[in-house]
PDB file of C-alpha atoms and ligand atoms in Angstrom:
ATOM      1  CA  MET A   1       0.625   5.598  37.381  1.00 72.00           C
ATOM      2  CA  ARG A   2       1.015   4.269  33.862  1.00 75.00           C
ATOM      3  CA  GLU A   3      -1.457   1.652  32.655  1.00 80.00           C
ATOM      4  CA  PRO A   4       0.102  -1.748  31.923  1.00 84.00           C
ATOM      5  CA  THR A   5       0.694  -2.416  28.247  1.00 88.00           C
ATOM      6  CA  ARG A   6      -2.070  -4.358  26.559  1.00 91.00           C
ATOM      7  CA  TYR A   7      -0.965  -6.984  24.092  1.00 94.00           C
ATOM      8  CA  ARG A   8      -2.645  -8.660  21.181  1.00 94.00           C
ATOM      9  CA  VAL A   9      -1.771 -12.333  20.935  1.00 96.00           C
ATOM     10  CA  ILE A  10      -2.657 -13.736  17.534  1.00 96.00           C
ATOM     11  CA  VAL A  11      -2.579 -17.436  16.793  1.00 97.00           C
ATOM     12  CA  CYS A  12      -2.277 -18.612  13.200  1.00 96.00           C
ATOM     13  CA  ARG A  13      -4.883 -21.197  12.341  1.00 94.00           C
ATOM     14  CA  GLY A  14      -4.088 -21.463   8.661  1.00 94.00           C
ATOM     15  CA  PRO A  15      -3.783 -24.856   6.971  1.00 93.00           C
ATOM     16  CA  GLU A  16      -0.181 -25.499   8.031  1.00 94.00           C
ATOM     17  CA  CYS A  17      -0.293 -24.096  11.553  1.00 95.00           C
ATOM     18  CA  GLY A  18      -3.822 -25.198  12.267  1.00 93.00           C
ATOM     19  CA  GLU A  19      -4.710 -28.346  10.411  1.00 90.00           C
ATOM     20  CA  ARG A  20      -1.230 -29.893  10.279  1.00 93.00           C
ATOM     21  CA  ARG A  21       0.285 -28.619  13.520  1.00 94.00           C
ATOM     22  CA  GLY A  22      -2.651 -28.220  15.858  1.00 94.00           C
ATOM     23  CA  SER A  23      -2.695 -24.529  16.650  1.00 97.00           C
ATOM     24  CA  ALA A  24      -6.321 -24.741  17.772  1.00 97.00           C
ATOM     25  CA  ALA A  25      -4.985 -26.468  20.905  1.00 97.00           C
ATOM     26  CA  LEU A  26      -2.564 -23.567  21.436  1.00 98.00           C
ATOM     27  CA  TYR A  27      -5.422 -21.107  21.164  1.00 98.00           C
ATOM     28  CA  ALA A  28      -7.551 -23.066  23.629  1.00 98.00           C
ATOM     29  CA  GLU A  29      -4.672 -23.327  26.102  1.00 98.00           C
ATOM     30  CA  LEU A  30      -3.949 -19.599  25.818  1.00 98.00           C
ATOM     31  CA  GLU A  31      -7.611 -18.908  26.545  1.00 98.00           C
ATOM     32  CA  ARG A  32      -7.396 -21.142  29.603  1.00 98.00           C
ATOM     33  CA  GLN A  33      -4.165 -19.604  30.930  1.00 98.00           C
ATOM     34  CA  ILE A  34      -5.323 -16.034  30.331  1.00 98.00           C
ATOM     35  CA  GLU A  35      -8.454 -16.733  32.365  1.00 97.00           C
ATOM     36  CA  LEU A  36      -6.603 -18.692  35.054  1.00 97.00           C
ATOM     37  CA  ASN A  37      -4.015 -15.946  35.549  1.00 97.00           C
ATOM     38  CA  GLY A  38      -6.435 -13.022  35.446  1.00 97.00           C
ATOM     39  CA  LEU A  39      -4.854 -11.583  32.320  1.00 96.00           C
ATOM     40  CA  ALA A  40      -8.028 -10.881  30.366  1.00 95.00           C
ATOM     41  CA  GLY A  41      -7.503  -7.150  30.854  1.00 92.00           C
ATOM     42  CA  ARG A  42      -3.952  -7.343  29.514  1.00 93.00           C
ATOM     43  CA  VAL A  43      -4.418  -9.605  26.499  1.00 95.00           C
ATOM     44  CA  GLU A  44      -6.574  -9.598  23.419  1.00 94.00           C
ATOM     45  CA  LEU A  45      -6.511 -13.120  22.023  1.00 96.00           C
ATOM     46  CA  ASP A  46      -7.326 -13.588  18.366  1.00 94.00           C
ATOM     47  CA  TRP A  47      -6.465 -15.679  15.367  1.00 93.00           C
ATOM     48  CA  GLN A  48      -5.310 -15.068  11.837  1.00 92.00           C
ATOM     49  CA  SER A  49      -5.633 -17.239   8.761  1.00 91.00           C
ATOM     50  CA  CYS A  50      -1.935 -17.124   7.780  1.00 93.00           C
ATOM     51  CA  PHE A  51       1.192 -15.081   8.506  1.00 92.00           C
ATOM     52  CA  GLY A  52       2.995 -16.245   5.385  1.00 92.00           C
ATOM     53  CA  ARG A  53       5.506 -18.200   7.507  1.00 93.00           C
ATOM     54  CA  CYS A  54       3.873 -21.582   7.116  1.00 94.00           C
ATOM     55  CA  GLN A  55       7.036 -23.713   7.271  1.00 93.00           C
ATOM     56  CA  SER A  56       7.819 -22.259  10.697  1.00 94.00           C
ATOM     57  CA  GLY A  57       4.444 -22.961  12.252  1.00 95.00           C
ATOM     58  CA  PRO A  58       2.646 -23.091  14.437  1.00 96.00           C
ATOM     59  CA  ASN A  59       3.179 -19.343  14.684  1.00 96.00           C
ATOM     60  CA  ILE A  60       1.960 -16.872  17.270  1.00 96.00           C
ATOM     61  CA  MET A  61       2.318 -13.122  16.957  1.00 95.00           C
ATOM     62  CA  VAL A  62       2.528 -10.869  19.998  1.00 95.00           C
ATOM     63  CA  ARG A  63       2.348  -7.143  19.619  1.00 92.00           C
ATOM     64  CA  GLU A  64       1.113  -4.176  21.550  1.00 90.00           C
ATOM     65  CA  ALA A  65      -2.609  -3.659  21.179  1.00 89.00           C
ATOM     66  CA  SER A  66      -3.708  -0.547  19.380  1.00 79.00           C
ATOM     67  CA  GLU A  67      -6.773   1.599  19.512  1.00 71.00           C
ATOM     68  CA  HIS A  68      -7.062   0.818  15.800  1.00 67.00           C
ATOM     69  CA  ASP A  69      -7.548  -2.878  16.540  1.00 70.00           C
ATOM     70  CA  ALA A  70     -11.323  -2.816  16.282  1.00 57.00           C
ATOM     71  CA  GLY A  71     -12.531  -6.046  14.764  1.00 49.00           C
ATOM     72  CA  PRO A  72     -10.880  -9.400  14.334  1.00 47.00           C
ATOM     73  CA  ALA A  73      -7.200  -9.563  13.421  1.00 48.00           C
ATOM     74  CA  ARG A  74      -7.945 -11.957  10.583  1.00 44.00           C
ATOM     75  CA  PHE A  75      -9.055  -9.001   8.502  1.00 40.00           C
ATOM     76  CA  THR A  76      -5.830  -7.110   9.133  1.00 44.00           C
ATOM     77  CA  VAL A  77      -2.629  -7.436   7.155  1.00 43.00           C
ATOM     78  CA  LEU A  78       0.171  -8.049   9.618  1.00 48.00           C
ATOM     79  CA  LEU A  79       3.839  -8.084   8.806  1.00 50.00           C
ATOM     80  CA  PRO A  80       5.863 -10.456  10.983  1.00 50.00           C
ATOM     81  CA  THR A  81       8.921  -8.283  11.440  1.00 53.00           C
ATOM     82  CA  ASN A  82      10.229  -9.025  14.959  1.00 57.00           C
ATOM     83  CA  THR A  83      10.831  -5.298  15.342  1.00 53.00           C
ATOM     84  CA  GLY A  84       9.952  -5.079  18.991  1.00 50.00           C
ATOM     85  CA  GLU A  85       6.484  -3.881  18.110  1.00 73.00           C
ATOM     86  CA  ALA A  86       5.425  -7.178  16.551  1.00 86.00           C
ATOM     87  CA  VAL A  87       7.139 -10.434  17.391  1.00 92.00           C
ATOM     88  CA  LEU A  88       6.425 -13.693  15.622  1.00 94.00           C
ATOM     89  CA  TYR A  89       7.122 -16.790  17.662  1.00 95.00           C
ATOM     90  CA  ASN A  90       7.696 -19.884  15.553  1.00 95.00           C
ATOM     91  CA  ALA A  91       7.275 -23.612  16.121  1.00 96.00           C
ATOM     92  CA  VAL A  92       5.473 -22.860  19.369  1.00 97.00           C
ATOM     93  CA  ARG A  93       4.865 -25.760  21.742  1.00 97.00           C
ATOM     94  CA  ILE A  94       1.997 -25.850  24.189  1.00 97.00           C
ATOM     95  CA  GLU A  95       4.361 -25.976  27.173  1.00 98.00           C
ATOM     96  CA  GLU A  96       5.873 -22.644  26.077  1.00 98.00           C
ATOM     97  CA  LEU A  97       2.655 -20.633  26.252  1.00 98.00           C
ATOM     98  CA  GLY A  98       3.065 -19.830  29.938  1.00 98.00           C
ATOM     99  CA  ARG A  99       6.478 -18.328  29.196  1.00 98.00           C
ATOM    100  CA  ILE A 100       5.032 -16.131  26.433  1.00 98.00           C
ATOM    101  CA  LEU A 101       2.415 -14.793  28.833  1.00 98.00           C
ATOM    102  CA  ARG A 102       4.817 -14.421  31.757  1.00 97.00           C
ATOM    103  CA  ASP A 103       7.874 -12.988  30.006  1.00 96.00           C
ATOM    104  CA  HIS A 104       6.389 -11.040  27.114  1.00 95.00           C
ATOM    105  CA  VAL A 105       2.859 -10.029  28.106  1.00 95.00           C
ATOM    106  CA  VAL A 106       3.437  -9.459  31.828  1.00 95.00           C
ATOM    107  CA  GLY A 107       7.184  -8.754  31.791  1.00 94.00           C
ATOM    108  CA  GLY A 108       7.410  -6.886  28.477  1.00 92.00           C
ATOM    109  CA  ARG A 109      10.416  -8.992  27.438  1.00 93.00           C
ATOM    110  CA  PRO A 110      10.159 -10.711  24.031  1.00 92.00           C
ATOM    111  CA  ILE A 111      11.751 -14.157  23.981  1.00 94.00           C
ATOM    112  CA  ARG A 112      14.498 -14.246  21.341  1.00 92.00           C
ATOM    113  CA  ALA A 113      15.033 -17.992  21.650  1.00 94.00           C
ATOM    114  CA  MET A 114      11.523 -18.608  20.314  1.00 95.00           C
ATOM    115  CA  MET A 115      11.946 -16.492  17.175  1.00 93.00           C
ATOM    116  CA  GLY A 116      13.198 -17.739  13.830  1.00 91.00           C
ATOM    117  CA  ARG A 117      12.731 -21.416  14.668  1.00 90.00           C
ATOM    118  CA  LYS A 118      11.565 -24.230  12.439  1.00 86.00           C
ATOM    119  CA  PRO A 119       9.552 -27.218  13.606  1.00 85.00           C
ATOM    120  CA  PRO A 120      11.209 -30.644  13.698  1.00 81.00           C
ATOM    121  CA  GLY A 121      11.782 -31.983  10.174  1.00 76.00           C
ATOM    122  CA  PHE A 122      12.120 -28.506   8.617  1.00 67.00           C
ATOM    123  CA  ASP A 123      15.697 -27.744   9.740  1.00 59.00           C
TER     124      ASP A 123
HETATM  125  S1  FES B   1      -0.574 -21.372   8.029  1.00 66.37           S
HETATM  126 FE1  FES B   1       0.385 -20.386   9.715  1.00 66.37          FE
HETATM  127  S2  FES B   1       1.758 -19.007   8.767  1.00 66.37           S
HETATM  128 FE2  FES B   1       0.701 -19.905   7.112  1.00 66.37          FE
END
């Protein structure tokens, strides 16, 4: 039987996403939900200093984990391409984190409605 896909969930904690839009709370809630739902074996949670999409923050990237992922993601250059391999969710709200884990990480279905969004006031 095939092993379930492991995902890397990377929260941006740069100045816009983190300091202005509170992504530290998203990270903490993801940690809590991953533990609560027994997903620690399926998810590698990490943070990155900026995805270069600051006006769309807070941003969370979800992509398949790789054997080349040794070390923290913040030292890796990541391109937010929404290619199916790496999806960047924008303007993420705390109440949407369960859906990211349920639909994308467990179900393998990226959530189109959460891509390409801007936070209120940036439309
Ligand atoms: S601060 Fe989050 S994308 Fe730049």
